[in-house]
PDB file of C-alpha atoms in Angstrom:
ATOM      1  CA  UNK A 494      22.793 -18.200  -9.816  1.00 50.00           C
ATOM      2  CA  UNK A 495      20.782 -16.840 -12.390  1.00 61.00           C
ATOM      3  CA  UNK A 496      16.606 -17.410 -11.350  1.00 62.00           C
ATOM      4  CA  UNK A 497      15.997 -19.930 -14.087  1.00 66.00           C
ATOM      5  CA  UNK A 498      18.773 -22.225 -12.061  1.00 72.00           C
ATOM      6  CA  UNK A 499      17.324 -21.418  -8.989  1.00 81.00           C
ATOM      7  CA  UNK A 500      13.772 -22.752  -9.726  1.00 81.00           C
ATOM      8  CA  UNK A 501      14.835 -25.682 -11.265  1.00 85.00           C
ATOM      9  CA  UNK A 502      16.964 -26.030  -8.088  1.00 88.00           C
ATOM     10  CA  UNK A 503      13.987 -25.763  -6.029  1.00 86.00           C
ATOM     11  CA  UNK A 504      12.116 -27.868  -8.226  1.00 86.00           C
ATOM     12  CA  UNK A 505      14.728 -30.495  -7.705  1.00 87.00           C
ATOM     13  CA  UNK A 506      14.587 -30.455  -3.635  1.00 90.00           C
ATOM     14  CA  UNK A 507      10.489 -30.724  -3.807  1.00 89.00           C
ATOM     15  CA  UNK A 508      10.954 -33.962  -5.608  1.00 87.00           C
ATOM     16  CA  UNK A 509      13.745 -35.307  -3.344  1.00 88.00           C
ATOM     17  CA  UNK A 510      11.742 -33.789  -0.334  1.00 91.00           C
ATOM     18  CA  UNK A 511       8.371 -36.001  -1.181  1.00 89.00           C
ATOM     19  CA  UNK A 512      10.307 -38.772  -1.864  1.00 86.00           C
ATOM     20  CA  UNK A 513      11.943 -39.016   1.820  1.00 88.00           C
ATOM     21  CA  UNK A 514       8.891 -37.745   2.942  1.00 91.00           C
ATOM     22  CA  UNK A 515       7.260 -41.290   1.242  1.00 89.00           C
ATOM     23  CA  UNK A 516      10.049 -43.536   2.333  1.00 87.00           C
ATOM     24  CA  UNK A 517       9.332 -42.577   5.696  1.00 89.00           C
ATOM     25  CA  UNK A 518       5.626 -42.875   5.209  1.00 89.00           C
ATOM     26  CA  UNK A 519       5.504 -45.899   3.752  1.00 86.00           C
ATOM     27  CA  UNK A 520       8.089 -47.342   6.458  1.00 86.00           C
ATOM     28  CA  UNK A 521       5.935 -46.054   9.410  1.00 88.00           C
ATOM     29  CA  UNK A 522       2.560 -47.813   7.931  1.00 85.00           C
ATOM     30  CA  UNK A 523       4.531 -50.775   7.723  1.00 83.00           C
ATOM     31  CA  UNK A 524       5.882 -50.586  11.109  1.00 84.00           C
ATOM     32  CA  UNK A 525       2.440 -49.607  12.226  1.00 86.00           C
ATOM     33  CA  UNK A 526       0.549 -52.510  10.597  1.00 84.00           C
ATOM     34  CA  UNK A 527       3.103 -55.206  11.538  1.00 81.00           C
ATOM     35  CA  UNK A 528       2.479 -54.377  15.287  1.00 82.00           C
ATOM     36  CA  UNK A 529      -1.214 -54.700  14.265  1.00 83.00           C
ATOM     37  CA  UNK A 530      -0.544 -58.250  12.745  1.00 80.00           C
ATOM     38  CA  UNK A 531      -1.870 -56.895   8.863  1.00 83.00           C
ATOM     39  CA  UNK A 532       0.102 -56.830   5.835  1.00 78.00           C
ATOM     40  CA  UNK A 533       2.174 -53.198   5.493  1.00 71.00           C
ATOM     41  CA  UNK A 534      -0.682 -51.513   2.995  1.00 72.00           C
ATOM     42  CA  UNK A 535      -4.073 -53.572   4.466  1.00 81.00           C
ATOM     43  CA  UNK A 536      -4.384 -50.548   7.033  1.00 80.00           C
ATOM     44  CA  UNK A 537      -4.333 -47.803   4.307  1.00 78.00           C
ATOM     45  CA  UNK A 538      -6.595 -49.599   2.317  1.00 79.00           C
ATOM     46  CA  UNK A 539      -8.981 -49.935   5.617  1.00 79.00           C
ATOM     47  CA  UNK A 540      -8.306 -46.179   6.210  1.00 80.00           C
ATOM     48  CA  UNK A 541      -9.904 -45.527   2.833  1.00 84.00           C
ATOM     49  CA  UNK A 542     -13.275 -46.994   4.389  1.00 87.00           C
ATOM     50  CA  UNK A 543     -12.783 -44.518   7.307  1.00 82.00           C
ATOM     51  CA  UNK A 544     -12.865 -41.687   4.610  1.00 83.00           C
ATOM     52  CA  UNK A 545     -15.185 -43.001   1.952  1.00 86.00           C
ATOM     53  CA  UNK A 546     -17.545 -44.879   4.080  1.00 88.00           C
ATOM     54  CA  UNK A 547     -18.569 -48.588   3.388  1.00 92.00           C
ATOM     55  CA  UNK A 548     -18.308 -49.477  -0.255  1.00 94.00           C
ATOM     56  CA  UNK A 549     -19.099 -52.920  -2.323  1.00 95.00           C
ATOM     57  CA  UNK A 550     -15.419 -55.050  -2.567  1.00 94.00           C
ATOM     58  CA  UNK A 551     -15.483 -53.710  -6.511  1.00 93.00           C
ATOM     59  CA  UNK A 552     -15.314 -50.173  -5.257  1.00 93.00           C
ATOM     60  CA  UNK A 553     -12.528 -50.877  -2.504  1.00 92.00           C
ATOM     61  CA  UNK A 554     -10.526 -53.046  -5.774  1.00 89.00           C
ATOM     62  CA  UNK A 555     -10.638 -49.635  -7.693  1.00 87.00           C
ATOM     63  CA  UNK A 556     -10.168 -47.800  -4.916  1.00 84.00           C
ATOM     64  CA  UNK A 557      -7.112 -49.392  -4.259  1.00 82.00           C
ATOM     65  CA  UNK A 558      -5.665 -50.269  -7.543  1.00 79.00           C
ATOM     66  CA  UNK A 559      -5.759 -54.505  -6.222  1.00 81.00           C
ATOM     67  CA  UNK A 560      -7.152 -57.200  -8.587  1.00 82.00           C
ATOM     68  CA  UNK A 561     -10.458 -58.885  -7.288  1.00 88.00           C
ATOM     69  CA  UNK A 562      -8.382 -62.063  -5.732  1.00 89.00           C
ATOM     70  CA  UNK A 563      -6.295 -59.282  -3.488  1.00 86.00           C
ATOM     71  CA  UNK A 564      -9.232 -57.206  -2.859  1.00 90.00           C
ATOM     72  CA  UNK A 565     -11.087 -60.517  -1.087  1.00 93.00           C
ATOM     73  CA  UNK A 566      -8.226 -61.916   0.882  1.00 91.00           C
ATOM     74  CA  UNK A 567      -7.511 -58.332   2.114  1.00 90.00           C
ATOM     75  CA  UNK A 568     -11.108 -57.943   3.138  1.00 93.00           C
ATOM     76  CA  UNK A 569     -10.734 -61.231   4.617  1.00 93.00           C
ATOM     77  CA  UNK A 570      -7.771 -60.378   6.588  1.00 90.00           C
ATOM     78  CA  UNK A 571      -9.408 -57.113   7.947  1.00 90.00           C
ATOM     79  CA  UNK A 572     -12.098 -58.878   8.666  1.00 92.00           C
ATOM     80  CA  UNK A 573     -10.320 -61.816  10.535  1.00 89.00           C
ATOM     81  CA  UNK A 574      -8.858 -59.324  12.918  1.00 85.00           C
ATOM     82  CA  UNK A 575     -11.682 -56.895  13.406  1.00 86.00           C
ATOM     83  CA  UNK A 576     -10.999 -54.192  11.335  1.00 88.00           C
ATOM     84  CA  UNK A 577     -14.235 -53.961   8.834  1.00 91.00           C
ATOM     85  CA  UNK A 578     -17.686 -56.276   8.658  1.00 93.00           C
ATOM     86  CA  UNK A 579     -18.915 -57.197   5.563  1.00 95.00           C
ATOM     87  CA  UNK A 580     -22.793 -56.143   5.441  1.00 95.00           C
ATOM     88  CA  UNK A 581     -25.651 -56.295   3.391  1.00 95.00           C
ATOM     89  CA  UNK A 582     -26.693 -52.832   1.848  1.00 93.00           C
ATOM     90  CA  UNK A 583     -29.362 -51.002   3.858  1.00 90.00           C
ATOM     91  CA  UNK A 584     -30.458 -49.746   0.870  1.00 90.00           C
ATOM     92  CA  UNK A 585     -29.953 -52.474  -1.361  1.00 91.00           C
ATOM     93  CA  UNK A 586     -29.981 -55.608   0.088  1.00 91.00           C
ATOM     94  CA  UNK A 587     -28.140 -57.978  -3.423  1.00 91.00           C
ATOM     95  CA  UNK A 588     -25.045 -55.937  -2.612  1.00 93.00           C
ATOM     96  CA  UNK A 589     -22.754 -56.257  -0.053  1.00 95.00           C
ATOM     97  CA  UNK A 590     -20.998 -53.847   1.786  1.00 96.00           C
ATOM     98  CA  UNK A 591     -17.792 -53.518   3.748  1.00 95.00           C
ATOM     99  CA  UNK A 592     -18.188 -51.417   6.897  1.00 92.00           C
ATOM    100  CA  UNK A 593     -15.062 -50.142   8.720  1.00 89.00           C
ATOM    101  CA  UNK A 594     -15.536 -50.684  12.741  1.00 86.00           C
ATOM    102  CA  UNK A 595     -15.139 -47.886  15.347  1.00 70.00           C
ATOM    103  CA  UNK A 596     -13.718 -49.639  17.347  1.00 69.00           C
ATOM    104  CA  UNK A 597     -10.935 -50.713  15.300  1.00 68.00           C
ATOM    105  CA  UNK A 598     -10.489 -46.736  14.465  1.00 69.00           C
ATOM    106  CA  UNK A 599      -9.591 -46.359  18.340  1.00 75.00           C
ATOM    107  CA  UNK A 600      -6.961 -49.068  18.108  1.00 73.00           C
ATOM    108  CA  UNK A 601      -5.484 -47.439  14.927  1.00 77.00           C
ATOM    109  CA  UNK A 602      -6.085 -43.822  16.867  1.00 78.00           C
ATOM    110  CA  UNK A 603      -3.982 -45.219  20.033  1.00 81.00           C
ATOM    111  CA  UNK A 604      -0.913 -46.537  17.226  1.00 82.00           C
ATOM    112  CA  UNK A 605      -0.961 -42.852  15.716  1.00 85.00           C
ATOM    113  CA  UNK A 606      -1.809 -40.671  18.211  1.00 89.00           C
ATOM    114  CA  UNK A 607       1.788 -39.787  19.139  1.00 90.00           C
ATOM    115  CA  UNK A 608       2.243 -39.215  15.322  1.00 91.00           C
ATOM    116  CA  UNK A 609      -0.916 -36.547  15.748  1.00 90.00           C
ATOM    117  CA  UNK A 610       0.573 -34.946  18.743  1.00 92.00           C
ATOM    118  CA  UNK A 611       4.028 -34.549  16.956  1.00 93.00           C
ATOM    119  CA  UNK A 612       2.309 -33.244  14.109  1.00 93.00           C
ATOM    120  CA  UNK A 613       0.233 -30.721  15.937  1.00 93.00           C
ATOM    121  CA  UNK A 614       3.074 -29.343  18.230  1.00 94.00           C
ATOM    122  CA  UNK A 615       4.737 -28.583  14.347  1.00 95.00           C
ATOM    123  CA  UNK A 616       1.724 -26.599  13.059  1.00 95.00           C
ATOM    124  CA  UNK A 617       2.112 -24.150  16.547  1.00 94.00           C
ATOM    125  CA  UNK A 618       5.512 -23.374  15.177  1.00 95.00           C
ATOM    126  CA  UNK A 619       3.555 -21.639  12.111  1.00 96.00           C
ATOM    127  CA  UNK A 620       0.970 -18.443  11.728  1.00 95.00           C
ATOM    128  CA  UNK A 621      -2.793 -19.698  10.793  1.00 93.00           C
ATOM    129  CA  UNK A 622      -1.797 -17.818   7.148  1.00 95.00           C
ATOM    130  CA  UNK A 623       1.636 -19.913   7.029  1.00 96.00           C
ATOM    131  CA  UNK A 624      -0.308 -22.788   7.842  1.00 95.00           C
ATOM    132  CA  UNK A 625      -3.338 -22.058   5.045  1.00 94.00           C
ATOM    133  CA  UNK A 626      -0.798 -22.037   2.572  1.00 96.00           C
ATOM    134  CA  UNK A 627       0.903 -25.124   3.217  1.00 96.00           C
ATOM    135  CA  UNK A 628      -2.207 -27.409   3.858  1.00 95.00           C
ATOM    136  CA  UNK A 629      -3.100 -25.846  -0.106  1.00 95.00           C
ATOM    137  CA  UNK A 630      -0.124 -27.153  -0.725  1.00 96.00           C
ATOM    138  CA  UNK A 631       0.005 -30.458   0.311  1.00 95.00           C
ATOM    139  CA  UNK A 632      -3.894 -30.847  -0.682  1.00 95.00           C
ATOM    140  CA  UNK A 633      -2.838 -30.281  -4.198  1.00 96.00           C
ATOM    141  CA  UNK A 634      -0.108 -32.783  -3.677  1.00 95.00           C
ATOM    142  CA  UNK A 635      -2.609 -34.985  -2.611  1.00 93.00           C
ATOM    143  CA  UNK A 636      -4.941 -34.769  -5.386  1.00 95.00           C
ATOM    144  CA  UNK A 637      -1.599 -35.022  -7.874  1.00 95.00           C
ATOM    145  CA  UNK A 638      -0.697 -38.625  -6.076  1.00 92.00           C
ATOM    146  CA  UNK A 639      -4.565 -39.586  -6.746  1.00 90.00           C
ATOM    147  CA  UNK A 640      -4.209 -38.474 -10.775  1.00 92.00           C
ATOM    148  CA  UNK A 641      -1.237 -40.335 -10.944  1.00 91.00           C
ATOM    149  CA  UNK A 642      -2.259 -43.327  -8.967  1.00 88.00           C
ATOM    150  CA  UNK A 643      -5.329 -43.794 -11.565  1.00 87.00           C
ATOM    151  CA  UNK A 644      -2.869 -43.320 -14.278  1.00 87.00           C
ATOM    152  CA  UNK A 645      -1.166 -46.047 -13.045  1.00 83.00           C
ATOM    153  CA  UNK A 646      -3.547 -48.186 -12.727  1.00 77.00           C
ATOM    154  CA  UNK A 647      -4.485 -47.996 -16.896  1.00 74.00           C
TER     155      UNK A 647
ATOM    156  CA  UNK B 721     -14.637 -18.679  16.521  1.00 50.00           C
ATOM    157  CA  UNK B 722     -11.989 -18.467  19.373  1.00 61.00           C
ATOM    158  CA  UNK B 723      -8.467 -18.277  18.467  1.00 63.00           C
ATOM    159  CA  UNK B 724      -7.987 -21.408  20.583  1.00 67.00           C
ATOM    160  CA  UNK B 725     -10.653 -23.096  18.639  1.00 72.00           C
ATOM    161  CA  UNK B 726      -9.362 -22.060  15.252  1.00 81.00           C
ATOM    162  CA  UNK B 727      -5.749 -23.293  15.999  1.00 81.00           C
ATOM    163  CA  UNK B 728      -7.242 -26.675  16.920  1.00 85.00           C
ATOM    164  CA  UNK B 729      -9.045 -26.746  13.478  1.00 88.00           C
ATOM    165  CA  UNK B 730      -6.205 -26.267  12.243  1.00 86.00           C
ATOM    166  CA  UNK B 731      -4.215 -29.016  13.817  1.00 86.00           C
ATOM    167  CA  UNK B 732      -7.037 -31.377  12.958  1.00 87.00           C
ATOM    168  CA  UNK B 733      -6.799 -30.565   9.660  1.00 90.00           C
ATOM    169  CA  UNK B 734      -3.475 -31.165   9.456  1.00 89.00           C
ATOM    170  CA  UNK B 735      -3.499 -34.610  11.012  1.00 87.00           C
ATOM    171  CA  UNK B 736      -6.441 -35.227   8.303  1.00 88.00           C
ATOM    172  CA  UNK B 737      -4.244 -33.909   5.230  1.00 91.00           C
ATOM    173  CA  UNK B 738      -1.540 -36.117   5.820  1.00 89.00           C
ATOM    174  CA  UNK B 739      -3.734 -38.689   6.427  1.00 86.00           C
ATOM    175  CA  UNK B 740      -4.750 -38.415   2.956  1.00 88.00           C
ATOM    176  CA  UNK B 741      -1.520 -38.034   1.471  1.00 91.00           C
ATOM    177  CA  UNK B 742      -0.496 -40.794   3.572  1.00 89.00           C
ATOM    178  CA  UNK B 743      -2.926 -43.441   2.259  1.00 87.00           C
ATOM    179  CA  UNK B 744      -2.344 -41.933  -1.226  1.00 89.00           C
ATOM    180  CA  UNK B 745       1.433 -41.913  -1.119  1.00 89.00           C
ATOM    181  CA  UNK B 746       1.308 -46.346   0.112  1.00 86.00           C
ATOM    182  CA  UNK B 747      -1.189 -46.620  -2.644  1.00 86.00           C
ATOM    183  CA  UNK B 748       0.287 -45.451  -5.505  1.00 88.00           C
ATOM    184  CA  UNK B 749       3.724 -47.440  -4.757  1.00 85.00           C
ATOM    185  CA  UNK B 750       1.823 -50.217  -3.809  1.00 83.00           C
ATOM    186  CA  UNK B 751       0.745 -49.739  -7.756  1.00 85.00           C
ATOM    187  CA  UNK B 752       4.191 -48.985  -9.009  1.00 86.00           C
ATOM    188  CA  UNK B 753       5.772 -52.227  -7.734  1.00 84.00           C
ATOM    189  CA  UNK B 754       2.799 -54.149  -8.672  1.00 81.00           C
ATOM    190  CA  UNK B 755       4.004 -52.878 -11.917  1.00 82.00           C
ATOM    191  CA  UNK B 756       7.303 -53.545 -11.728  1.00 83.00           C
ATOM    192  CA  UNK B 757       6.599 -57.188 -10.225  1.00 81.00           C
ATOM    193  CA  UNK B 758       7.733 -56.345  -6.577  1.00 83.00           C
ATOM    194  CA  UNK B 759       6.215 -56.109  -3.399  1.00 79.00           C
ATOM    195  CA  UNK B 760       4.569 -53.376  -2.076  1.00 71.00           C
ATOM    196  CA  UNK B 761       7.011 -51.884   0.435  1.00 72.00           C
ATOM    197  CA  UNK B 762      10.218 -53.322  -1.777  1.00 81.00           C
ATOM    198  CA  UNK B 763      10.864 -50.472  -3.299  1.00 80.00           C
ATOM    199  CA  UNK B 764      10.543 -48.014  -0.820  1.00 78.00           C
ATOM    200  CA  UNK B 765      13.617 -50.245   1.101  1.00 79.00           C
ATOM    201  CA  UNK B 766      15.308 -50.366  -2.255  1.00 79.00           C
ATOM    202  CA  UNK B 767      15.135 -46.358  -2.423  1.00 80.00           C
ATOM    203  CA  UNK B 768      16.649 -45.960   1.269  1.00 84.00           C
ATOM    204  CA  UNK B 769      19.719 -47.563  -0.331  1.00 87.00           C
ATOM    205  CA  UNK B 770      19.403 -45.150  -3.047  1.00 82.00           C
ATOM    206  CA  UNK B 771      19.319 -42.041  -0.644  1.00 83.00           C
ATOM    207  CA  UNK B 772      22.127 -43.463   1.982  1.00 86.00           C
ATOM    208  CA  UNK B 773      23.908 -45.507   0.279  1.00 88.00           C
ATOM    209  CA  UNK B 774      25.401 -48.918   0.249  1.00 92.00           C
ATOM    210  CA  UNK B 775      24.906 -51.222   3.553  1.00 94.00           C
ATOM    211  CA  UNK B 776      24.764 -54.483   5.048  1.00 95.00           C
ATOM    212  CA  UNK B 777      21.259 -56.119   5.405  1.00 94.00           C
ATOM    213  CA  UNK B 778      21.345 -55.883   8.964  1.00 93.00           C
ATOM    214  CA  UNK B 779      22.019 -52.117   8.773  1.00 93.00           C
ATOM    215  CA  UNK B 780      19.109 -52.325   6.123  1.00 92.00           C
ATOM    216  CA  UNK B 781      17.033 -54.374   8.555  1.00 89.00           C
ATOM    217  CA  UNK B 782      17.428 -51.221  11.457  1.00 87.00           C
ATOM    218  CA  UNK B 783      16.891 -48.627   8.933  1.00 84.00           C
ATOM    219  CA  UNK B 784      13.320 -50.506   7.348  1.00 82.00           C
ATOM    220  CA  UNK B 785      12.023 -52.377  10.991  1.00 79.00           C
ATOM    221  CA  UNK B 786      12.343 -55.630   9.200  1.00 81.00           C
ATOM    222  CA  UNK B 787      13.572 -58.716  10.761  1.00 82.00           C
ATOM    223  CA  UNK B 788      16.334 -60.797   9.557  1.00 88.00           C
ATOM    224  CA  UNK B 789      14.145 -62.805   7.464  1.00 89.00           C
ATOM    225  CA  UNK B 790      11.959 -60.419   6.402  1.00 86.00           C
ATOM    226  CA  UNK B 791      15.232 -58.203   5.330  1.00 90.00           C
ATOM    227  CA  UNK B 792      17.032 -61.433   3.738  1.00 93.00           C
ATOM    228  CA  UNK B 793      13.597 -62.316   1.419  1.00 91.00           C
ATOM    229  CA  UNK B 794      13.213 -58.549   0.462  1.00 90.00           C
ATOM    230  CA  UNK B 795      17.074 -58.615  -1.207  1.00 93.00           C
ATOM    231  CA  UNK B 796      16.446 -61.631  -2.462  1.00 93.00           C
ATOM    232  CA  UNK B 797      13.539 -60.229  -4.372  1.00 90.00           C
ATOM    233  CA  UNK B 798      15.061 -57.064  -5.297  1.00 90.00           C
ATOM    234  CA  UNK B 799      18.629 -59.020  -6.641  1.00 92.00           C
ATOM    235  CA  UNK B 800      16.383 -61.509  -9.063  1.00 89.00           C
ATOM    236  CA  UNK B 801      14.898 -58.466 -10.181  1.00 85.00           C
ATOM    237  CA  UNK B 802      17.892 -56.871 -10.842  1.00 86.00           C
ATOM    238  CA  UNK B 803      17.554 -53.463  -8.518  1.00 88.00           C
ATOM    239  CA  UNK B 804      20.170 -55.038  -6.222  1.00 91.00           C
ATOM    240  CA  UNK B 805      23.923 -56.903  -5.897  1.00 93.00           C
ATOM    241  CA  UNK B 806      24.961 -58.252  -2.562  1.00 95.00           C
ATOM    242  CA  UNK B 807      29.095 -57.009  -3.182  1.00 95.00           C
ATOM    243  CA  UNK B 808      32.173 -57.287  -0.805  1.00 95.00           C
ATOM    244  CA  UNK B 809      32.438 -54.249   0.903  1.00 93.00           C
ATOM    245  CA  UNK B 810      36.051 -52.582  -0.637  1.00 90.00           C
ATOM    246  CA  UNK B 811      36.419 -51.584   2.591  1.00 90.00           C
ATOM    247  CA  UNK B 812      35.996 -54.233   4.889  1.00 92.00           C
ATOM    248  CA  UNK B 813      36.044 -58.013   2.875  1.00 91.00           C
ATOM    249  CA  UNK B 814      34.186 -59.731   5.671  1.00 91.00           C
ATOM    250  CA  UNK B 815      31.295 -57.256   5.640  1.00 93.00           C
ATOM    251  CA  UNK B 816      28.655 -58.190   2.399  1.00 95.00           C
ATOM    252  CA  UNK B 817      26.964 -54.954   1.632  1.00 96.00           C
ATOM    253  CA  UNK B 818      24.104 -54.269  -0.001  1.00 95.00           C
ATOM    254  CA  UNK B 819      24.316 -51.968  -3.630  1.00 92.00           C
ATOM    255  CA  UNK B 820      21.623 -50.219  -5.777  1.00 89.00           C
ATOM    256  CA  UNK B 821      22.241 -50.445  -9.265  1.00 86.00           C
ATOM    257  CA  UNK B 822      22.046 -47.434 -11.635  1.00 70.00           C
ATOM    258  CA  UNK B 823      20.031 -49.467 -14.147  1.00 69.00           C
ATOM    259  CA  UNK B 824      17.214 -50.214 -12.076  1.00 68.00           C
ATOM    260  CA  UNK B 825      17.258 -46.141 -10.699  1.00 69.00           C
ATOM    261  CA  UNK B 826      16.703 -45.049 -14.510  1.00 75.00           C
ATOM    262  CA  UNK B 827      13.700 -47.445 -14.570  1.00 73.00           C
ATOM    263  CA  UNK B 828      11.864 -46.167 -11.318  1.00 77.00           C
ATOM    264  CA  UNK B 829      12.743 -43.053 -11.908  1.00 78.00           C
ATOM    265  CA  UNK B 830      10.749 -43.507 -15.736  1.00 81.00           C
ATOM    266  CA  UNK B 831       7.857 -44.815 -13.360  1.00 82.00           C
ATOM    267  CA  UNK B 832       8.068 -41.438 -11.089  1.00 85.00           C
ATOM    268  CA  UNK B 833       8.565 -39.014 -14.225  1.00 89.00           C
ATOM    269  CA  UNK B 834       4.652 -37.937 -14.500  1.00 90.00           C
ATOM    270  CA  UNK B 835       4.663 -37.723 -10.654  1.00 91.00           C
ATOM    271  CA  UNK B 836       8.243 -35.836 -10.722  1.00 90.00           C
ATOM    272  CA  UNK B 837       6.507 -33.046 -13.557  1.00 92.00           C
ATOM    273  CA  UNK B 838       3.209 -32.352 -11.824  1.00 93.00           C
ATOM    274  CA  UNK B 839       5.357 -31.861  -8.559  1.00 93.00           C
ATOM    275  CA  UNK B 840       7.182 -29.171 -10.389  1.00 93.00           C
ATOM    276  CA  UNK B 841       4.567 -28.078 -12.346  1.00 94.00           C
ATOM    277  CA  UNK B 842       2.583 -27.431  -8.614  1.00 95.00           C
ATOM    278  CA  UNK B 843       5.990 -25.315  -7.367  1.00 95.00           C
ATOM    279  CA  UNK B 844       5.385 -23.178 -10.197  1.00 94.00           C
ATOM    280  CA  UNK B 845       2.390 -21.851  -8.901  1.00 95.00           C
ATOM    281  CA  UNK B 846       4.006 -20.688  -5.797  1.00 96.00           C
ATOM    282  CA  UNK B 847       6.975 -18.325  -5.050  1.00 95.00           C
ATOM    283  CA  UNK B 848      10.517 -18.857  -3.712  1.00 93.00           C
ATOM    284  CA  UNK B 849       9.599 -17.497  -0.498  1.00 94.00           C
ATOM    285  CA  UNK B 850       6.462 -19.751  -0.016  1.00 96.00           C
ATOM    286  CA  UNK B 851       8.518 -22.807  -0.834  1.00 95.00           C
ATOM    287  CA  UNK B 852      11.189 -22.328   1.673  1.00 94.00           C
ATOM    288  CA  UNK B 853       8.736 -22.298   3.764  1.00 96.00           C
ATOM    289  CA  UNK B 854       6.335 -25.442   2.616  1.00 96.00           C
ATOM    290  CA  UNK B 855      10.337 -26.926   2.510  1.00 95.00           C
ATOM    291  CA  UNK B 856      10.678 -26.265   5.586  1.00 95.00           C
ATOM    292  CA  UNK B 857       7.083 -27.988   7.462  1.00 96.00           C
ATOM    293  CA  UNK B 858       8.176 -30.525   5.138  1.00 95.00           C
ATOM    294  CA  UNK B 859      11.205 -31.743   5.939  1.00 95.00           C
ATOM    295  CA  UNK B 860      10.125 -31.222   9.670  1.00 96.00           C
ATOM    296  CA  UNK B 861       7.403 -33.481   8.887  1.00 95.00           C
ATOM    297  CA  UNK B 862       9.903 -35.933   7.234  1.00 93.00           C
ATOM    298  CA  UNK B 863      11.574 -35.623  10.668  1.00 95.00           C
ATOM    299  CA  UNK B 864       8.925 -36.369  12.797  1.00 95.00           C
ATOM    300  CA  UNK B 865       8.050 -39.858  10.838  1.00 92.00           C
ATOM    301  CA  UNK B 866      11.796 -40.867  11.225  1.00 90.00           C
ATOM    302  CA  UNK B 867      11.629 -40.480  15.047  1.00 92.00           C
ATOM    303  CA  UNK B 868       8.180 -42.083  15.192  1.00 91.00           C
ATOM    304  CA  UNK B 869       9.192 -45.074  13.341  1.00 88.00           C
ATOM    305  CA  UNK B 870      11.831 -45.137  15.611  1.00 87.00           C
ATOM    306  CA  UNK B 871       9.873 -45.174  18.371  1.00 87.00           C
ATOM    307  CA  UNK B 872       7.535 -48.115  16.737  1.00 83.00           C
ATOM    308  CA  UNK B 873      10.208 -50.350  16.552  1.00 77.00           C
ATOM    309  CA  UNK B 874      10.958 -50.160  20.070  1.00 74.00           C
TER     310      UNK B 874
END
């Protein structure tokens, strides 16, 4: 196979690797929010308050990529079942902010931590250097899915 | 730092990185079938019929978690929009299975072409070796999800 094949090859299995890899993803979260009683992508969009920190409903809406009518009743589900307060801004007190609860973060915790255990007996089967180079990887994957996501959204 | 210390850094991290890519992978299809009128998880089912083939909505309901009626709506969804046709099975004329169409492949697969070209333009940057390797945590990764989802369902 000449090396030009070969890469393309390669190319080819990254593409069809991510994609199972998202199925599966996006089947889990669904699984995962249904036993939680939310709608398959309210938990990701809750988890995005976990690793931004509280934002104004506007922020979460472009966050997320949901019009301002989704953006409310999602807030009000979350908020329905505990998952996020709205608040008004310590530091300005016209806006309103949504505030993810801790204690929602251990329920969510207790629903993935077999998922974290799994995923940390993998990484032991790896070198620390092995292990830089794929976390580079899949950052940069990362940031690609957040380019395209906001290309979407135009 | 201990070595003990550093591996669990490194573990952490990696429960964190997926994380990310987690919430970024539901969010950006949650855009793409916003864009193409469906649900948010429809066509992440619709691509499992894509990678395994025709099947019966019941096998479809095992393979996504859904219930009966959940599973029933979701193919009614996909057929209006044309990514779907409930057929006889040629095998079996008692058993309706569910197909993918072609047609409605070559328009997702438009939707994913940016995403497809930065993935290969990112396995560019690394070499064969590294890649069989990344490939590799990957697919173990992909793995893991499958049996957790399992284990959700239960």
């Amino acid at each position: 196979m000449s090396i030009r094949n070969s890469r393309n090859e390669l190319e080819q299995t990254a593409i069809r690797i991510f994609r199972q890899l998202g199925t599966r993803t996006i089947l889990f979260h669904q699984a995962a929010a249904q036993s939680l009683g939310l709608f398959p992508t309210d938990l990701k969009s809750a988890d995005l308050l976990n690793e931004w920190g509280p934002m104004t409903a506007g922020e979460l809406g472009k966050k997320t990529g949901l019009s301002t009518g989704s953006v409310t009743a999602l807030i009000d589900r979350l908020e329905k079942a505990g998952y996020v307060i709205r608040e008004k801004d310590p530091n300005d007190r016209r806006r309103v902010i949504i505030v993810p609860l801790t204690e929602s973060k251990k329920q969510v915790k207790q629903l993935f931590s077999s998922l974290s255990e799994s995923t940390a007996n993998l990484c032991r089967q790896y070198t620390e250097e092995e292990l830089t180079l794929i976390f580079d990887f899949l950052r940069k994957s990362s940031s690609i899915m957040e380019e395209e996501l906001e290309r979407l959204k135009q």
